[in-house]
Short mmCIF file of N, CA and C in Angstrom, two decimals:
data_model
loop_
_atom_site.label_atom_id
_atom_site.label_comp_id
_atom_site.label_asym_id
_atom_site.label_seq_id
_atom_site.Cartn_x
_atom_site.Cartn_y
_atom_site.Cartn_z
N MET M 1 -58.79 -22.19 7.59
CA MET M 1 -59.90 -21.62 6.85
C MET M 1 -59.69 -21.91 5.37
N THR M 2 -60.70 -22.36 4.73
CA THR M 2 -60.67 -22.54 3.28
C THR M 2 -61.57 -21.49 2.67
N ASP M 3 -61.58 -21.43 1.34
CA ASP M 3 -62.46 -20.43 0.73
C ASP M 3 -63.92 -20.74 1.02
N GLU M 4 -64.24 -22.01 1.31
CA GLU M 4 -65.61 -22.34 1.69
C GLU M 4 -65.93 -21.81 3.08
N ASP M 5 -64.91 -21.73 3.96
CA ASP M 5 -65.11 -21.26 5.32
C ASP M 5 -65.02 -19.74 5.44
N MET M 6 -64.38 -19.11 4.48
CA MET M 6 -64.20 -17.66 4.53
C MET M 6 -65.55 -16.99 4.38
N PRO M 7 -65.82 -15.97 5.20
CA PRO M 7 -67.10 -15.27 5.05
C PRO M 7 -67.28 -14.77 3.62
N GLY M 8 -68.49 -14.84 3.13
CA GLY M 8 -68.78 -14.50 1.74
C GLY M 8 -68.30 -13.14 1.32
N GLU M 9 -68.49 -12.14 2.20
CA GLU M 9 -68.07 -10.79 1.82
C GLU M 9 -66.55 -10.68 1.73
N ASP M 10 -65.82 -11.41 2.60
CA ASP M 10 -64.35 -11.41 2.52
C ASP M 10 -63.88 -12.11 1.24
N LEU M 11 -64.51 -13.23 0.94
CA LEU M 11 -64.15 -13.97 -0.27
C LEU M 11 -64.46 -13.15 -1.52
N ALA M 12 -65.58 -12.44 -1.50
CA ALA M 12 -65.93 -11.59 -2.65
C ALA M 12 -64.89 -10.50 -2.86
N LEU M 13 -64.36 -9.94 -1.78
CA LEU M 13 -63.32 -8.92 -1.90
C LEU M 13 -62.04 -9.50 -2.49
N VAL M 14 -61.67 -10.71 -2.06
CA VAL M 14 -60.48 -11.37 -2.60
C VAL M 14 -60.69 -11.67 -4.08
N HIS M 15 -61.85 -12.20 -4.43
CA HIS M 15 -62.13 -12.51 -5.84
C HIS M 15 -62.13 -11.25 -6.70
N ALA M 16 -62.68 -10.15 -6.18
CA ALA M 16 -62.70 -8.90 -6.94
C ALA M 16 -61.27 -8.38 -7.14
N ALA M 17 -60.45 -8.45 -6.10
CA ALA M 17 -59.06 -7.99 -6.21
C ALA M 17 -58.29 -8.88 -7.19
N LEU M 18 -58.54 -10.18 -7.14
CA LEU M 18 -57.90 -11.11 -8.06
C LEU M 18 -58.32 -10.79 -9.50
N GLY M 19 -59.59 -10.52 -9.70
CA GLY M 19 -60.09 -10.17 -11.03
C GLY M 19 -59.45 -8.89 -11.57
N ARG M 20 -59.32 -7.88 -10.71
CA ARG M 20 -58.67 -6.63 -11.14
C ARG M 20 -57.22 -6.88 -11.54
N MET M 21 -56.53 -7.70 -10.75
CA MET M 21 -55.13 -7.99 -11.04
C MET M 21 -54.99 -8.76 -12.35
N VAL M 22 -55.84 -9.76 -12.56
CA VAL M 22 -55.76 -10.57 -13.77
C VAL M 22 -56.10 -9.72 -15.00
N TYR M 23 -57.12 -8.88 -14.90
CA TYR M 23 -57.48 -8.00 -16.01
C TYR M 23 -56.32 -7.06 -16.35
N THR M 24 -55.73 -6.47 -15.32
CA THR M 24 -54.61 -5.55 -15.55
C THR M 24 -53.43 -6.28 -16.17
N ALA M 25 -53.16 -7.49 -15.70
CA ALA M 25 -52.06 -8.28 -16.29
C ALA M 25 -52.33 -8.55 -17.77
N ALA M 26 -53.58 -8.80 -18.12
CA ALA M 26 -53.91 -9.02 -19.54
C ALA M 26 -53.64 -7.77 -20.37
N THR M 27 -53.89 -6.59 -19.80
CA THR M 27 -53.62 -5.37 -20.55
C THR M 27 -52.11 -5.14 -20.69
N VAL M 28 -51.34 -5.56 -19.69
CA VAL M 28 -49.88 -5.47 -19.80
C VAL M 28 -49.41 -6.37 -20.94
N GLU M 29 -49.92 -7.60 -20.96
CA GLU M 29 -49.55 -8.54 -22.02
C GLU M 29 -49.91 -7.98 -23.39
N MET M 30 -51.07 -7.33 -23.48
CA MET M 30 -51.49 -6.73 -24.75
C MET M 30 -50.52 -5.64 -25.19
N THR M 31 -50.08 -4.79 -24.25
CA THR M 31 -49.16 -3.71 -24.64
C THR M 31 -47.82 -4.26 -25.09
N VAL M 32 -47.38 -5.36 -24.50
CA VAL M 32 -46.13 -5.98 -24.94
C VAL M 32 -46.30 -6.56 -26.34
N GLU M 33 -47.46 -7.16 -26.61
CA GLU M 33 -47.72 -7.68 -27.96
C GLU M 33 -47.76 -6.54 -28.98
N LEU M 34 -48.40 -5.42 -28.64
CA LEU M 34 -48.43 -4.27 -29.54
C LEU M 34 -47.02 -3.72 -29.78
N THR M 35 -46.20 -3.74 -28.75
CA THR M 35 -44.82 -3.28 -28.89
C THR M 35 -44.07 -4.18 -29.86
N GLY M 36 -44.24 -5.49 -29.71
CA GLY M 36 -43.60 -6.42 -30.64
C GLY M 36 -44.08 -6.22 -32.06
N ALA M 37 -45.39 -5.95 -32.22
CA ALA M 37 -45.94 -5.72 -33.56
C ALA M 37 -45.36 -4.45 -34.18
N LEU M 38 -45.18 -3.41 -33.37
CA LEU M 38 -44.57 -2.17 -33.87
C LEU M 38 -43.15 -2.43 -34.34
N LEU M 39 -42.42 -3.23 -33.59
CA LEU M 39 -41.00 -3.47 -33.88
C LEU M 39 -40.77 -4.50 -34.98
N ALA M 40 -41.76 -5.35 -35.23
CA ALA M 40 -41.59 -6.41 -36.23
C ALA M 40 -41.31 -5.79 -37.60
N ALA M 41 -40.33 -6.35 -38.28
CA ALA M 41 -39.92 -5.81 -39.58
C ALA M 41 -40.94 -6.10 -40.68
N ASP M 42 -41.75 -7.15 -40.51
CA ASP M 42 -42.71 -7.51 -41.54
C ASP M 42 -43.86 -8.31 -40.92
N GLU M 43 -44.87 -8.60 -41.75
CA GLU M 43 -46.05 -9.33 -41.28
C GLU M 43 -45.73 -10.72 -40.73
N PRO M 44 -44.88 -11.50 -41.40
CA PRO M 44 -44.58 -12.83 -40.84
C PRO M 44 -43.97 -12.75 -39.43
N LYS M 45 -43.13 -11.75 -39.20
CA LYS M 45 -42.56 -11.59 -37.85
C LYS M 45 -43.65 -11.17 -36.87
N ALA M 46 -44.51 -10.27 -37.28
CA ALA M 46 -45.60 -9.83 -36.41
C ALA M 46 -46.53 -11.00 -36.09
N ALA M 47 -46.75 -11.88 -37.06
CA ALA M 47 -47.64 -13.03 -36.85
C ALA M 47 -47.09 -13.99 -35.80
N LYS M 48 -45.78 -14.00 -35.62
CA LYS M 48 -45.18 -14.89 -34.61
C LYS M 48 -45.58 -14.50 -33.19
N LEU M 49 -46.07 -13.30 -33.00
CA LEU M 49 -46.49 -12.84 -31.68
C LEU M 49 -47.81 -13.46 -31.24
N LYS M 50 -48.65 -13.79 -32.19
CA LYS M 50 -49.99 -14.28 -31.89
C LYS M 50 -49.94 -15.55 -31.05
N GLY M 51 -50.72 -15.55 -29.98
CA GLY M 51 -50.84 -16.73 -29.14
C GLY M 51 -49.72 -16.93 -28.14
N LYS M 52 -48.75 -16.04 -28.13
CA LYS M 52 -47.64 -16.18 -27.18
C LYS M 52 -48.05 -15.64 -25.81
N THR M 53 -47.46 -16.22 -24.78
CA THR M 53 -47.62 -15.67 -23.44
C THR M 53 -46.52 -14.65 -23.21
N ILE M 54 -46.49 -14.05 -22.04
CA ILE M 54 -45.62 -12.91 -21.81
C ILE M 54 -44.15 -13.22 -22.05
N LYS M 55 -43.67 -14.38 -21.67
CA LYS M 55 -42.25 -14.70 -21.86
C LYS M 55 -41.90 -14.71 -23.35
N GLY M 56 -42.70 -15.38 -24.15
CA GLY M 56 -42.47 -15.41 -25.59
C GLY M 56 -42.62 -14.04 -26.24
N LEU M 57 -43.63 -13.28 -25.79
CA LEU M 57 -43.82 -11.93 -26.33
C LEU M 57 -42.63 -11.04 -26.02
N ALA M 58 -42.16 -11.11 -24.77
CA ALA M 58 -41.03 -10.26 -24.37
C ALA M 58 -39.76 -10.64 -25.13
N GLU M 59 -39.52 -11.93 -25.30
CA GLU M 59 -38.33 -12.37 -26.04
C GLU M 59 -38.38 -11.89 -27.49
N LEU M 60 -39.54 -12.04 -28.13
CA LEU M 60 -39.66 -11.58 -29.51
C LEU M 60 -39.52 -10.07 -29.61
N ALA M 61 -40.16 -9.33 -28.69
CA ALA M 61 -40.08 -7.87 -28.73
C ALA M 61 -38.63 -7.41 -28.53
N LYS M 62 -37.92 -8.03 -27.61
CA LYS M 62 -36.51 -7.68 -27.41
C LYS M 62 -35.70 -7.96 -28.68
N GLY M 63 -35.94 -9.10 -29.29
CA GLY M 63 -35.23 -9.45 -30.52
C GLY M 63 -35.55 -8.50 -31.65
N TYR M 64 -36.83 -8.16 -31.81
CA TYR M 64 -37.23 -7.23 -32.86
C TYR M 64 -36.65 -5.84 -32.58
N GLY M 65 -36.59 -5.46 -31.31
CA GLY M 65 -36.02 -4.17 -30.95
C GLY M 65 -34.54 -4.09 -31.29
N ALA M 66 -33.84 -5.21 -31.11
CA ALA M 66 -32.41 -5.24 -31.44
C ALA M 66 -32.18 -5.06 -32.93
N GLU M 67 -33.16 -5.45 -33.76
CA GLU M 67 -33.04 -5.35 -35.21
C GLU M 67 -33.55 -4.02 -35.78
N ALA M 68 -34.30 -3.27 -34.98
CA ALA M 68 -34.94 -2.04 -35.47
C ALA M 68 -33.90 -0.93 -35.59
N GLY M 69 -33.55 -0.57 -36.82
CA GLY M 69 -32.50 0.40 -37.08
C GLY M 69 -32.80 1.81 -36.60
N TYR M 70 -34.07 2.15 -36.41
CA TYR M 70 -34.44 3.50 -35.99
C TYR M 70 -34.30 3.70 -34.48
N LEU M 71 -34.05 2.62 -33.73
CA LEU M 71 -33.88 2.74 -32.27
C LEU M 71 -32.42 2.99 -31.93
N ASN M 72 -32.19 3.89 -30.98
CA ASN M 72 -30.83 4.12 -30.51
C ASN M 72 -30.54 3.15 -29.36
N PRO M 73 -29.30 3.05 -28.93
CA PRO M 73 -28.95 2.11 -27.85
C PRO M 73 -29.72 2.37 -26.55
N PHE M 74 -30.06 3.63 -26.27
CA PHE M 74 -30.78 3.95 -25.04
C PHE M 74 -32.20 3.41 -25.09
N MET M 75 -32.82 3.50 -26.25
CA MET M 75 -34.17 2.95 -26.41
C MET M 75 -34.14 1.43 -26.31
N ARG M 76 -33.14 0.81 -26.92
CA ARG M 76 -33.03 -0.66 -26.84
C ARG M 76 -32.81 -1.09 -25.39
N ASN M 77 -31.93 -0.40 -24.69
CA ASN M 77 -31.66 -0.74 -23.30
C ASN M 77 -32.91 -0.53 -22.44
N ALA M 78 -33.61 0.57 -22.65
CA ALA M 78 -34.84 0.83 -21.89
C ALA M 78 -35.87 -0.27 -22.14
N LEU M 79 -36.00 -0.70 -23.39
CA LEU M 79 -36.93 -1.79 -23.70
C LEU M 79 -36.56 -3.05 -22.94
N ASP M 80 -35.29 -3.40 -22.94
CA ASP M 80 -34.85 -4.60 -22.22
C ASP M 80 -35.16 -4.50 -20.73
N VAL M 81 -34.89 -3.35 -20.13
CA VAL M 81 -35.15 -3.15 -18.70
C VAL M 81 -36.64 -3.24 -18.40
N ILE M 82 -37.44 -2.55 -19.20
CA ILE M 82 -38.89 -2.56 -18.98
C ILE M 82 -39.44 -3.97 -19.12
N LEU M 83 -39.05 -4.68 -20.17
CA LEU M 83 -39.60 -6.02 -20.39
C LEU M 83 -39.11 -7.01 -19.35
N THR M 84 -37.92 -6.83 -18.83
CA THR M 84 -37.44 -7.67 -17.73
C THR M 84 -38.30 -7.43 -16.48
N ASP M 85 -38.63 -6.18 -16.21
CA ASP M 85 -39.51 -5.85 -15.08
C ASP M 85 -40.91 -6.43 -15.30
N VAL M 86 -41.40 -6.35 -16.52
CA VAL M 86 -42.72 -6.91 -16.84
C VAL M 86 -42.72 -8.41 -16.60
N GLU M 87 -41.70 -9.10 -17.07
CA GLU M 87 -41.64 -10.55 -16.88
C GLU M 87 -41.65 -10.91 -15.39
N ALA M 88 -40.92 -10.17 -14.57
CA ALA M 88 -40.88 -10.45 -13.13
C ALA M 88 -42.26 -10.24 -12.50
N ALA M 89 -42.93 -9.15 -12.86
CA ALA M 89 -44.25 -8.89 -12.30
C ALA M 89 -45.26 -9.94 -12.76
N MET M 90 -45.14 -10.37 -14.01
CA MET M 90 -46.06 -11.39 -14.51
C MET M 90 -45.83 -12.74 -13.85
N GLU M 91 -44.61 -12.99 -13.37
CA GLU M 91 -44.38 -14.21 -12.59
C GLU M 91 -45.15 -14.15 -11.29
N HIS M 92 -45.25 -12.97 -10.70
CA HIS M 92 -46.05 -12.81 -9.48
C HIS M 92 -47.52 -13.09 -9.80
N ARG M 93 -47.98 -12.59 -10.93
CA ARG M 93 -49.35 -12.86 -11.37
C ARG M 93 -49.56 -14.35 -11.56
N ASN M 94 -48.61 -15.00 -12.22
CA ASN M 94 -48.73 -16.43 -12.48
C ASN M 94 -48.73 -17.24 -11.19
N ALA M 95 -48.00 -16.77 -10.18
CA ALA M 95 -47.97 -17.48 -8.91
C ALA M 95 -49.37 -17.54 -8.29
N TYR M 96 -50.13 -16.47 -8.44
CA TYR M 96 -51.51 -16.49 -7.94
C TYR M 96 -52.42 -17.29 -8.85
N VAL M 97 -52.33 -17.06 -10.13
CA VAL M 97 -53.28 -17.65 -11.07
C VAL M 97 -53.07 -19.15 -11.23
N HIS M 98 -51.80 -19.58 -11.31
CA HIS M 98 -51.52 -20.99 -11.58
C HIS M 98 -51.14 -21.79 -10.34
N GLY M 99 -50.88 -21.12 -9.24
CA GLY M 99 -50.48 -21.83 -8.02
C GLY M 99 -51.70 -22.35 -7.27
N PRO M 100 -51.50 -23.42 -6.51
CA PRO M 100 -52.62 -23.93 -5.69
C PRO M 100 -52.90 -22.99 -4.53
N TRP M 101 -54.16 -22.88 -4.18
CA TRP M 101 -54.57 -22.11 -3.01
C TRP M 101 -54.98 -23.12 -1.95
N GLY M 102 -54.76 -22.79 -0.73
CA GLY M 102 -55.18 -23.67 0.34
C GLY M 102 -55.09 -22.99 1.68
N GLU M 103 -55.38 -23.77 2.69
CA GLU M 103 -55.35 -23.27 4.05
C GLU M 103 -54.00 -23.58 4.67
N LEU M 104 -53.42 -22.59 5.30
CA LEU M 104 -52.16 -22.78 6.01
C LEU M 104 -52.29 -22.09 7.35
N ASP M 105 -52.34 -22.86 8.42
CA ASP M 105 -52.53 -22.31 9.77
C ASP M 105 -53.77 -21.43 9.84
N GLY M 106 -54.83 -21.86 9.19
CA GLY M 106 -56.09 -21.13 9.24
C GLY M 106 -56.16 -19.91 8.34
N VAL M 107 -55.17 -19.72 7.48
CA VAL M 107 -55.14 -18.55 6.61
C VAL M 107 -55.15 -19.01 5.16
N LEU M 108 -56.03 -18.42 4.36
CA LEU M 108 -56.08 -18.73 2.93
C LEU M 108 -54.78 -18.27 2.30
N SER M 109 -54.06 -19.19 1.65
CA SER M 109 -52.75 -18.88 1.10
C SER M 109 -52.63 -19.41 -0.31
N ALA M 110 -51.76 -18.77 -1.08
CA ALA M 110 -51.41 -19.24 -2.42
C ALA M 110 -50.00 -19.78 -2.34
N MET M 111 -49.76 -20.91 -3.01
CA MET M 111 -48.45 -21.54 -2.96
C MET M 111 -47.95 -21.78 -4.37
N ASN M 112 -46.66 -21.57 -4.57
CA ASN M 112 -46.07 -21.81 -5.87
C ASN M 112 -44.57 -21.87 -5.70
N SER M 113 -43.88 -22.36 -6.71
CA SER M 113 -42.42 -22.42 -6.63
C SER M 113 -41.80 -21.15 -7.19
N LYS M 114 -42.53 -20.07 -7.11
CA LYS M 114 -42.04 -18.77 -7.59
C LYS M 114 -41.58 -17.94 -6.40
N ARG M 115 -41.20 -16.67 -6.69
CA ARG M 115 -40.69 -15.79 -5.66
C ARG M 115 -41.76 -15.34 -4.68
N PHE M 116 -41.42 -14.67 -3.69
CA PHE M 116 -42.05 -13.97 -2.57
C PHE M 116 -41.25 -14.40 -1.36
N HIS M 117 -41.77 -15.33 -0.57
CA HIS M 117 -41.02 -15.85 0.57
C HIS M 117 -40.55 -17.24 0.17
N ILE M 118 -39.27 -17.44 0.05
CA ILE M 118 -38.76 -18.72 -0.44
C ILE M 118 -38.37 -19.59 0.75
N GLU M 119 -38.96 -20.74 0.82
CA GLU M 119 -38.68 -21.72 1.88
C GLU M 119 -37.56 -22.62 1.40
N PRO M 120 -36.86 -23.31 2.32
CA PRO M 120 -35.80 -24.24 1.89
C PRO M 120 -36.29 -25.29 0.90
N SER M 121 -37.58 -25.60 0.95
CA SER M 121 -38.13 -26.59 0.02
C SER M 121 -38.22 -26.05 -1.40
N GLY M 122 -38.07 -24.74 -1.56
CA GLY M 122 -38.18 -24.14 -2.88
C GLY M 122 -39.56 -23.60 -3.18
N PHE M 123 -40.52 -23.82 -2.30
CA PHE M 123 -41.87 -23.31 -2.53
C PHE M 123 -42.05 -22.01 -1.78
N ARG M 124 -42.74 -21.09 -2.39
CA ARG M 124 -43.08 -19.85 -1.70
C ARG M 124 -44.53 -19.94 -1.27
N ILE M 125 -44.82 -19.28 -0.17
CA ILE M 125 -46.17 -19.26 0.36
C ILE M 125 -46.52 -17.81 0.62
N LYS M 126 -47.67 -17.39 0.16
CA LYS M 126 -48.08 -16.00 0.33
C LYS M 126 -49.54 -15.99 0.75
N THR M 127 -49.82 -15.28 1.84
CA THR M 127 -51.19 -15.12 2.26
C THR M 127 -51.95 -14.38 1.16
N VAL M 128 -53.14 -14.85 0.86
CA VAL M 128 -53.96 -14.19 -0.14
C VAL M 128 -54.63 -13.00 0.54
N SER M 129 -54.25 -11.80 0.13
CA SER M 129 -54.84 -10.61 0.74
C SER M 129 -55.23 -9.62 -0.35
N VAL M 130 -56.29 -8.90 -0.08
CA VAL M 130 -56.73 -7.86 -1.01
C VAL M 130 -55.63 -6.82 -1.15
N GLU M 131 -54.96 -6.50 -0.04
CA GLU M 131 -53.92 -5.47 -0.07
C GLU M 131 -52.79 -5.86 -1.02
N HIS M 132 -52.34 -7.11 -0.93
CA HIS M 132 -51.23 -7.51 -1.81
C HIS M 132 -51.69 -7.61 -3.26
N LEU M 133 -52.87 -8.12 -3.49
CA LEU M 133 -53.39 -8.18 -4.86
C LEU M 133 -53.52 -6.77 -5.45
N ASP M 134 -53.99 -5.83 -4.64
CA ASP M 134 -54.10 -4.45 -5.11
C ASP M 134 -52.72 -3.84 -5.35
N GLN M 135 -51.75 -4.18 -4.52
CA GLN M 135 -50.37 -3.70 -4.71
C GLN M 135 -49.81 -4.23 -6.02
N LEU M 136 -50.03 -5.51 -6.30
CA LEU M 136 -49.57 -6.10 -7.55
C LEU M 136 -50.28 -5.46 -8.74
N THR M 137 -51.57 -5.20 -8.59
CA THR M 137 -52.31 -4.53 -9.66
C THR M 137 -51.72 -3.15 -9.94
N ALA M 138 -51.40 -2.40 -8.89
CA ALA M 138 -50.81 -1.07 -9.07
C ALA M 138 -49.45 -1.17 -9.76
N GLU M 139 -48.67 -2.18 -9.41
CA GLU M 139 -47.37 -2.40 -10.06
C GLU M 139 -47.56 -2.70 -11.54
N LEU M 140 -48.56 -3.52 -11.86
CA LEU M 140 -48.83 -3.86 -13.25
C LEU M 140 -49.31 -2.64 -14.04
N VAL M 141 -50.12 -1.79 -13.42
CA VAL M 141 -50.57 -0.56 -14.08
C VAL M 141 -49.37 0.31 -14.41
N GLU M 142 -48.45 0.46 -13.45
CA GLU M 142 -47.26 1.27 -13.67
C GLU M 142 -46.41 0.69 -14.80
N LEU M 143 -46.29 -0.62 -14.85
CA LEU M 143 -45.52 -1.26 -15.93
C LEU M 143 -46.20 -1.07 -17.28
N ARG M 144 -47.51 -1.18 -17.30
CA ARG M 144 -48.24 -0.96 -18.55
C ARG M 144 -47.98 0.45 -19.06
N GLU M 145 -47.98 1.42 -18.16
CA GLU M 145 -47.72 2.81 -18.56
C GLU M 145 -46.29 2.98 -19.05
N ARG M 146 -45.33 2.31 -18.42
CA ARG M 146 -43.94 2.38 -18.89
C ARG M 146 -43.82 1.81 -20.30
N VAL M 147 -44.51 0.69 -20.55
CA VAL M 147 -44.48 0.10 -21.89
C VAL M 147 -45.09 1.07 -22.89
N MET M 148 -46.21 1.70 -22.53
CA MET M 148 -46.88 2.60 -23.48
C MET M 148 -46.06 3.86 -23.74
N VAL M 149 -45.39 4.40 -22.73
CA VAL M 149 -44.51 5.55 -22.96
C VAL M 149 -43.41 5.15 -23.93
N TRP M 150 -42.82 3.97 -23.70
CA TRP M 150 -41.76 3.49 -24.59
C TRP M 150 -42.32 3.31 -26.00
N TRP M 151 -43.50 2.70 -26.11
CA TRP M 151 -44.13 2.45 -27.41
C TRP M 151 -44.34 3.77 -28.15
N ASN M 152 -44.86 4.78 -27.46
CA ASN M 152 -45.09 6.08 -28.11
C ASN M 152 -43.80 6.69 -28.61
N ARG M 153 -42.73 6.56 -27.84
CA ARG M 153 -41.44 7.09 -28.28
C ARG M 153 -40.91 6.31 -29.49
N ALA M 154 -41.05 5.01 -29.45
CA ALA M 154 -40.58 4.19 -30.58
C ALA M 154 -41.41 4.49 -31.83
N TRP M 155 -42.72 4.65 -31.65
CA TRP M 155 -43.59 4.96 -32.79
C TRP M 155 -43.19 6.29 -33.41
N ALA M 156 -42.88 7.28 -32.57
CA ALA M 156 -42.47 8.59 -33.08
C ALA M 156 -41.14 8.50 -33.83
N LEU M 157 -40.25 7.62 -33.39
CA LEU M 157 -38.98 7.43 -34.10
C LEU M 157 -39.20 6.71 -35.43
N LYS M 158 -40.11 5.75 -35.43
CA LYS M 158 -40.38 4.97 -36.65
C LYS M 158 -41.14 5.80 -37.67
N HIS M 159 -42.00 6.70 -37.20
CA HIS M 159 -42.85 7.53 -38.07
C HIS M 159 -42.66 9.00 -37.70
N PRO M 160 -41.49 9.57 -37.97
CA PRO M 160 -41.20 10.93 -37.49
C PRO M 160 -42.09 12.02 -38.09
N ASP M 161 -42.67 11.78 -39.24
CA ASP M 161 -43.49 12.81 -39.89
C ASP M 161 -44.98 12.65 -39.60
N ALA M 162 -45.36 11.60 -38.91
CA ALA M 162 -46.77 11.34 -38.64
C ALA M 162 -47.26 12.23 -37.51
N LYS M 163 -48.46 12.73 -37.65
CA LYS M 163 -49.10 13.55 -36.62
C LYS M 163 -50.39 12.83 -36.21
N VAL M 164 -50.56 12.65 -34.91
CA VAL M 164 -51.74 11.98 -34.39
C VAL M 164 -52.55 13.00 -33.60
N GLU M 165 -53.76 13.26 -34.07
CA GLU M 165 -54.63 14.22 -33.39
C GLU M 165 -54.91 13.75 -31.97
N GLY M 166 -54.73 14.66 -31.03
CA GLY M 166 -55.02 14.35 -29.63
C GLY M 166 -53.88 13.70 -28.87
N LEU M 167 -52.81 13.34 -29.55
CA LEU M 167 -51.68 12.71 -28.86
C LEU M 167 -50.90 13.79 -28.11
N GLU M 168 -50.81 13.61 -26.82
CA GLU M 168 -50.11 14.58 -25.97
C GLU M 168 -48.61 14.48 -26.19
N PRO M 169 -47.90 15.60 -26.04
CA PRO M 169 -46.44 15.54 -26.17
C PRO M 169 -45.83 14.66 -25.08
N ASP M 170 -44.72 14.05 -25.38
CA ASP M 170 -44.02 13.18 -24.45
C ASP M 170 -43.32 14.04 -23.40
N THR M 171 -43.77 13.96 -22.16
CA THR M 171 -43.16 14.73 -21.08
C THR M 171 -42.46 13.84 -20.06
N ALA M 172 -42.40 12.55 -20.34
CA ALA M 172 -41.73 11.63 -19.42
C ALA M 172 -40.22 11.89 -19.46
N PRO M 173 -39.53 11.58 -18.37
CA PRO M 173 -38.07 11.78 -18.36
C PRO M 173 -37.40 10.95 -19.45
N ALA M 174 -36.30 11.49 -19.96
CA ALA M 174 -35.53 10.76 -20.98
C ALA M 174 -34.93 9.50 -20.38
N TYR M 175 -34.68 8.51 -21.22
CA TYR M 175 -34.03 7.29 -20.75
C TYR M 175 -32.57 7.59 -20.47
N PRO M 176 -32.01 6.96 -19.44
CA PRO M 176 -30.60 7.23 -19.10
C PRO M 176 -29.66 6.85 -20.23
N GLU M 177 -28.61 7.63 -20.37
CA GLU M 177 -27.64 7.38 -21.44
C GLU M 177 -26.56 6.45 -20.96
#
């Protein structure tokens, strides 16, 4: 079965799930860029974030975090862990977006040399399903929230006297010591 052979309503569901996942991934990328901008010591460093994809954004944010004197080691470690998780999830996104799609034994599949099921040839093959796309979307939403919780904590450390109307108190668990 190819996408031309797939019933229209099934294909529409796959396309909608793919769109939700791609949109969510873009919001994750945006939060990582905002994190890098918060951590950048000056405008020229912040400008280096523009136009970068997730790998470049994560590398710069980690580097800027290492230089930010107001962050403690636990915050730096949490940033590294979160951004490593973000990079892994975005590789899953890239496998769908940049990998070829085709028919494999009558099933619409996405293929790429990234993770999921690794064959001896080095290529992974994953059936394109609404369920998996929705699962990846949910994972990306959770990662976006982790980045934003971290960002809010870092912002509060950088601007300890600032008060933001409507900002809820941080009730997330503390980062491990």
